[in-house]
mmCIF file of C-alpha atoms in Angstrom:
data_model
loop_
_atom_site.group_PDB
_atom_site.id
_atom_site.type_symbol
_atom_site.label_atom_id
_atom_site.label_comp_id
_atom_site.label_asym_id
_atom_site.label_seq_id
_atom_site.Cartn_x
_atom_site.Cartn_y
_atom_site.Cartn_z
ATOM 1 C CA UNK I 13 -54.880 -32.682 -232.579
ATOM 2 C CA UNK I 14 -51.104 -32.434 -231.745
ATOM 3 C CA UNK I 15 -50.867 -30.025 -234.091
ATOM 4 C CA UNK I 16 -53.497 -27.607 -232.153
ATOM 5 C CA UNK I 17 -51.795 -28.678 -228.636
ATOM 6 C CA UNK I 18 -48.331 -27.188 -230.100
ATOM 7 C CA UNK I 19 -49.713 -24.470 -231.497
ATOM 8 C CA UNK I 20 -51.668 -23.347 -228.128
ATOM 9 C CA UNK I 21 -48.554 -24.055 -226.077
ATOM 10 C CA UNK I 22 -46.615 -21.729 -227.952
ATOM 11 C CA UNK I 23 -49.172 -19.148 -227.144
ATOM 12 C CA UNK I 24 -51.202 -18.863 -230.214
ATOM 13 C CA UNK I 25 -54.958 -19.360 -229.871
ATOM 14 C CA UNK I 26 -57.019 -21.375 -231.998
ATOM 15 C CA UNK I 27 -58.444 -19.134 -234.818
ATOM 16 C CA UNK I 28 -55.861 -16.436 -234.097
ATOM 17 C CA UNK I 29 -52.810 -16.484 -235.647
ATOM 18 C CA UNK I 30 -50.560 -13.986 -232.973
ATOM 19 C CA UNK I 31 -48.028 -14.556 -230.941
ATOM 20 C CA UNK I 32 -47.801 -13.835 -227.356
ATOM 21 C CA UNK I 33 -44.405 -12.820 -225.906
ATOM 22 C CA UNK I 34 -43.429 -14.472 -222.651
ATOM 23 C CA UNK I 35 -44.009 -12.050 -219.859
ATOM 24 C CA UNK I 36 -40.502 -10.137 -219.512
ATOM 25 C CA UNK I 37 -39.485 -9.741 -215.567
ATOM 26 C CA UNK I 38 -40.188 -6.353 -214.068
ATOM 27 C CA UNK I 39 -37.012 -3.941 -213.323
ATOM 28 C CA UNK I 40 -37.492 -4.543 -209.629
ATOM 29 C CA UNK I 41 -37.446 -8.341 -210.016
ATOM 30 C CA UNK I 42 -34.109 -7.890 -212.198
ATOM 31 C CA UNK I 43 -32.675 -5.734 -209.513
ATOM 32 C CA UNK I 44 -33.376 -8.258 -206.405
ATOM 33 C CA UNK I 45 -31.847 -11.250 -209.370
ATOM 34 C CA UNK I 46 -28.661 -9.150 -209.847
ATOM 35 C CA UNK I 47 -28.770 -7.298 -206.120
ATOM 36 C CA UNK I 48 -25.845 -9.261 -204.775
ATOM 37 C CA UNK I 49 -23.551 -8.842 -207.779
ATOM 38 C CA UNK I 50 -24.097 -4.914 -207.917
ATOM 39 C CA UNK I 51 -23.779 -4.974 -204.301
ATOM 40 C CA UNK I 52 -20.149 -6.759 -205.466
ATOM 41 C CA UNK I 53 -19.896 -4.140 -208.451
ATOM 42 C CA UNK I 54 -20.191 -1.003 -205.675
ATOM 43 C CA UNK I 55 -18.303 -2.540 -203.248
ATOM 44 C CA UNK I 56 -15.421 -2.968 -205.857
ATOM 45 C CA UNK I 57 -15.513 1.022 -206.801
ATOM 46 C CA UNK I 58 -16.115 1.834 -203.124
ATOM 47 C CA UNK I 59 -13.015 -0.246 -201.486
ATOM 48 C CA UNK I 60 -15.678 -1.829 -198.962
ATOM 49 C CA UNK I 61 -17.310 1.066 -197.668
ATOM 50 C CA UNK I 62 -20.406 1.242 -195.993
ATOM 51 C CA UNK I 63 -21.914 3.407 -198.624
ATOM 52 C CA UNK I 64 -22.695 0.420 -200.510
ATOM 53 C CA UNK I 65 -26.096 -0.575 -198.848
ATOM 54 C CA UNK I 66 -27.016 3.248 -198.771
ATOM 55 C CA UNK I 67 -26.322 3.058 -202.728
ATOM 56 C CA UNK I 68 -28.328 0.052 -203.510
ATOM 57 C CA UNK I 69 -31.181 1.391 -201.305
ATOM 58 C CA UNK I 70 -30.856 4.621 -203.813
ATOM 59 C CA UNK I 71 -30.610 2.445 -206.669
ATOM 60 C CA UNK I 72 -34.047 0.618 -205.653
ATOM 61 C CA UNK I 73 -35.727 3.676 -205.087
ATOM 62 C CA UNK I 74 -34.491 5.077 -208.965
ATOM 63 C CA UNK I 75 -35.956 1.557 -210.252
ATOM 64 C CA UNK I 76 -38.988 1.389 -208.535
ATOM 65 C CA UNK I 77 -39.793 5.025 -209.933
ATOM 66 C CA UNK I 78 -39.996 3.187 -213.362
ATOM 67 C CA UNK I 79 -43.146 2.809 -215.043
ATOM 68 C CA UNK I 80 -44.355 -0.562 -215.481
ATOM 69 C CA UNK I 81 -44.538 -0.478 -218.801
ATOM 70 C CA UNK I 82 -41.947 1.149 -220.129
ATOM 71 C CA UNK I 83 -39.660 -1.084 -222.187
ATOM 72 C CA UNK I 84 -36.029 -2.123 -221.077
ATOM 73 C CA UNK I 85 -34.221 -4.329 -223.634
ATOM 74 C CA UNK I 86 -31.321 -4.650 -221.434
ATOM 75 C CA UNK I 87 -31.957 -4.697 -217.542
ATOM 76 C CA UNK I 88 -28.761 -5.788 -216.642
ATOM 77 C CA UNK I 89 -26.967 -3.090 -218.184
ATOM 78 C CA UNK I 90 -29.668 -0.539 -217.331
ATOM 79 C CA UNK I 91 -29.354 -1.487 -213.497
ATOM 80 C CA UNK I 92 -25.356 -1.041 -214.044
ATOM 81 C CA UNK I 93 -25.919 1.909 -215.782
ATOM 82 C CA UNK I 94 -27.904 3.691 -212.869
ATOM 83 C CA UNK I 95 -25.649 2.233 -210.477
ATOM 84 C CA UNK I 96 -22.295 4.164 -212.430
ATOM 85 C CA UNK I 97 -24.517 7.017 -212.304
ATOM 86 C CA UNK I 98 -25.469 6.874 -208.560
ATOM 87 C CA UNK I 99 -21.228 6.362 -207.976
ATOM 88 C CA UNK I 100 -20.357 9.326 -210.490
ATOM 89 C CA UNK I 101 -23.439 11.370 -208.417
ATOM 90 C CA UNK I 102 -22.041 10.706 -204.883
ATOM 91 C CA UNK I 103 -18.275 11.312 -206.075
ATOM 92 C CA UNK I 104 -19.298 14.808 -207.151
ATOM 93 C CA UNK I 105 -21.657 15.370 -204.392
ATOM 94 C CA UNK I 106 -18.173 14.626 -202.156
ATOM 95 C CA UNK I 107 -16.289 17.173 -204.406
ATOM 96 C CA UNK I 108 -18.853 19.778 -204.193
ATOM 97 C CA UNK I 109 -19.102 19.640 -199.981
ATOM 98 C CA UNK I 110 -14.992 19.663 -199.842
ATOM 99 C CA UNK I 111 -14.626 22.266 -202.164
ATOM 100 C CA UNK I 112 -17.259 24.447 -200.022
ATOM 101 C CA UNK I 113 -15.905 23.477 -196.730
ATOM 102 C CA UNK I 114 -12.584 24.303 -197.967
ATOM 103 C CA UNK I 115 -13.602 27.602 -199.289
ATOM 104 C CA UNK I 116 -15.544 28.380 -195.999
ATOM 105 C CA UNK I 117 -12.523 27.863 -194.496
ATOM 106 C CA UNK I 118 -10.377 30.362 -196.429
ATOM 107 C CA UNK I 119 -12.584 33.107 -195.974
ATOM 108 C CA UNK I 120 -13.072 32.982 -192.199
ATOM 109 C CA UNK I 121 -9.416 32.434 -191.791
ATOM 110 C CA UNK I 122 -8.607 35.661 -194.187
ATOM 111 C CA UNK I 123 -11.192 37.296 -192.470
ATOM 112 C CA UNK I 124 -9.660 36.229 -188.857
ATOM 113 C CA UNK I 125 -12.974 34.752 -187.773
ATOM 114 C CA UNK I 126 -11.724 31.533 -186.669
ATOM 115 C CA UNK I 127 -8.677 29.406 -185.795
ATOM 116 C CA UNK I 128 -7.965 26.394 -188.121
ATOM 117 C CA UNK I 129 -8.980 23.288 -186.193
ATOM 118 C CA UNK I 130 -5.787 21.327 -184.955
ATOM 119 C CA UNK I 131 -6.683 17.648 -185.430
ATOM 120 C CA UNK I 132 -3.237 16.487 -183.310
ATOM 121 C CA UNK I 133 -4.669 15.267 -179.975
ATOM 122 C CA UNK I 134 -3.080 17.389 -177.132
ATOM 123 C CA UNK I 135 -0.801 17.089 -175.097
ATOM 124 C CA UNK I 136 -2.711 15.808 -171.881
ATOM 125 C CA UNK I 137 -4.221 13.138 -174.448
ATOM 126 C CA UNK I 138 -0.757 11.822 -175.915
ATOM 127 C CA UNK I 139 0.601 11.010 -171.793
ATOM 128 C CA UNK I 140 -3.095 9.840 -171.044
ATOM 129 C CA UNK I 141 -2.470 7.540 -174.073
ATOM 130 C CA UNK I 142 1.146 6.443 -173.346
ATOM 131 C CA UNK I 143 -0.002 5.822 -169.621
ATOM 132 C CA UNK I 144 -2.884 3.512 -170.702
ATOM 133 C CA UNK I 145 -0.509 1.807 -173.134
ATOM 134 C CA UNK I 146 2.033 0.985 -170.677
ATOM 135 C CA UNK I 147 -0.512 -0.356 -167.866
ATOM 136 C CA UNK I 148 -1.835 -2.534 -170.778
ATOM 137 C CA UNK I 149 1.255 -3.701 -171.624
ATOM 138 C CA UNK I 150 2.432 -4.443 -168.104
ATOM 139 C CA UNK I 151 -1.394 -6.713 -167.623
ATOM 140 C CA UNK I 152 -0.329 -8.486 -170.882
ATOM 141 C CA UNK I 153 2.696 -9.433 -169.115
ATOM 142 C CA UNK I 154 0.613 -10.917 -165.997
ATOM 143 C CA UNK I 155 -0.828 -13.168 -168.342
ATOM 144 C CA UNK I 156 -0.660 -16.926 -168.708
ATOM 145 C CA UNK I 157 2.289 -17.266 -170.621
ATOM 146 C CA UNK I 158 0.443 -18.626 -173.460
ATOM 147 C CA UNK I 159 -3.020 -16.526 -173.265
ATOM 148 C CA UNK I 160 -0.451 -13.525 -173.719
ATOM 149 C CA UNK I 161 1.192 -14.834 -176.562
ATOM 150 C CA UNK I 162 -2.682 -15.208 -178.161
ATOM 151 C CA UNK I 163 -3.435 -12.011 -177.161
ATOM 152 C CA UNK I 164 -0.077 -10.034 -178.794
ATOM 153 C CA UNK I 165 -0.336 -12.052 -182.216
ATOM 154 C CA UNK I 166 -3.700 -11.230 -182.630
ATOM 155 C CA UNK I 167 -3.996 -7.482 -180.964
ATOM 156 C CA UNK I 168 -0.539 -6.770 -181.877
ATOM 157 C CA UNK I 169 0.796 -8.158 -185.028
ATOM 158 C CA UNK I 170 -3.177 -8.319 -186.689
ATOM 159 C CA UNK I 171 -3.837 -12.065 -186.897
ATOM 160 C CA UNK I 172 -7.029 -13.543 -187.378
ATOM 161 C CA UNK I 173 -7.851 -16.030 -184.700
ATOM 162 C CA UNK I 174 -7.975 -18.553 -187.746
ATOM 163 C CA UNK I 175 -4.114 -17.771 -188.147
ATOM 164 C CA UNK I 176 -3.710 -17.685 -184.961
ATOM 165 C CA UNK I 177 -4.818 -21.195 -185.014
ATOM 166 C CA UNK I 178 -2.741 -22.318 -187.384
ATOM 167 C CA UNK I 179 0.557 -20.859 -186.327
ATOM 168 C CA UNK I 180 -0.300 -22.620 -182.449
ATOM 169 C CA UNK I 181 -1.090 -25.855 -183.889
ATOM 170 C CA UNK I 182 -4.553 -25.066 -182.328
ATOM 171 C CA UNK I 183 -7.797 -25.076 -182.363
ATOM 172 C CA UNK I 184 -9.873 -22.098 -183.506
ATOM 173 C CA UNK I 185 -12.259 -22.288 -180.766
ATOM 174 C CA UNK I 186 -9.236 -22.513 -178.472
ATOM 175 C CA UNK I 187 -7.967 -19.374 -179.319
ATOM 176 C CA UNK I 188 -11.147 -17.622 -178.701
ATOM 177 C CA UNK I 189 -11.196 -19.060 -175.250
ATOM 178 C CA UNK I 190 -7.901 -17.704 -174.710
ATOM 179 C CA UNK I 191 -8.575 -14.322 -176.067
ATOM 180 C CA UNK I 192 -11.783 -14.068 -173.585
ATOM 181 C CA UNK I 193 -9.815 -14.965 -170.924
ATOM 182 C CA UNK I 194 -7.318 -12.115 -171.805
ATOM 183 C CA UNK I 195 -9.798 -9.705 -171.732
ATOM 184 C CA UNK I 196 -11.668 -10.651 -169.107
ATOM 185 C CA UNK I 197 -7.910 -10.411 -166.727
ATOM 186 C CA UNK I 198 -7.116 -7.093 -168.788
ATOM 187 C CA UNK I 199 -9.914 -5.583 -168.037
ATOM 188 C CA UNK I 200 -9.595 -5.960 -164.713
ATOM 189 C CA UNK I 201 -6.174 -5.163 -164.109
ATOM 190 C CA UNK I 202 -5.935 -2.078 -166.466
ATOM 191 C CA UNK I 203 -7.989 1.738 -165.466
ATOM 192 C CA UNK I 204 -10.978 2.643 -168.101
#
């Protein structure tokens, strides 16, 4: 009686002496397992760039093109696989568009169709910007004494408002009370 019990649990029927594989995930299910570490393996190749949602979306469409049935030994390495491909795709893709704009460009410069676009801001834009900077400045200076010093570590040197924190001696939640304060007084004292 065991004997039958085993036998059934391991998928054989009684009277029928084959064995029944255990029903192997889908590709879609192994791409929402391993989503979050592909999301890491893009974002790795990318440098963080936003791209990397757009690319899994594009990887989930390739995967759920697959036929059911078709057999996968590896889906791990097959969703890695498409996701190298979708990088090596977009790279070229890049390529392709710079190597056309740049072309466009030559010819309508040789042919004296247009100007090359200047990407320097001008003139009026630099004093604009130097004005702005300098009323800023001056409002920082207006400041509590130690709501400005909040304000310059973290908008000026790059701090987080954790390191901020710990440099003060401070309380996180502190420093984000300071830093609304400081813009809240900024924006009022300095023009749009």
């Amino acid at each position: 009686m065991q004997e039958a019990r085993r036998i059934r649990d391991c998928g054989v029927q009684e009277g029928r002496t084959e064995l029944t594989a255990p029903p192997t995930p889908s590709l879609t299910d192994s791409y929402f397992e391993q989503r979050d570490a592909l999301a890491r393996f893009l974002r790795a190749r990318l440098g963080g760039s936003a791209d990397v949602e757009d690319l899994l979306q594009d990887l989930y469409l390739k995967v759920s093109r697959v036929e059911p049935g078709t057999d996968i030994r590896e889906p791990r390495a097959f969703l890695y696989k498409l996701a190298s491909n979708l990088l090596m795709d977009r790279r070229r893709a890049s390529l392709r568009g710079a190597a056309r704009d740049g072309a466009w460009r030559d010819a309508t410069q040789v042919a004296g169709l247009t100007e090359d676009i200047d990407d320097a801001p001008s003139a009026e834009a630099v004093v604009a910007g130097r004005e702005r900077l300098a009323a800023l400045i001056a409002a920082v200076e207006t400041l509590p004494r130690k709501t400005a010093a909040i304000f310059r570590m973290h908008k000026f040197d790059g701090l987080s408002y954790a390191e901020v924190a710990v440099r003060l001696e401070i309380s996180r939640s502190s420093v984000e009370k300071h830093m609304m304060e400081a813009l809240k007084l900024l924006a009022a004292r300095t023009p749009p």
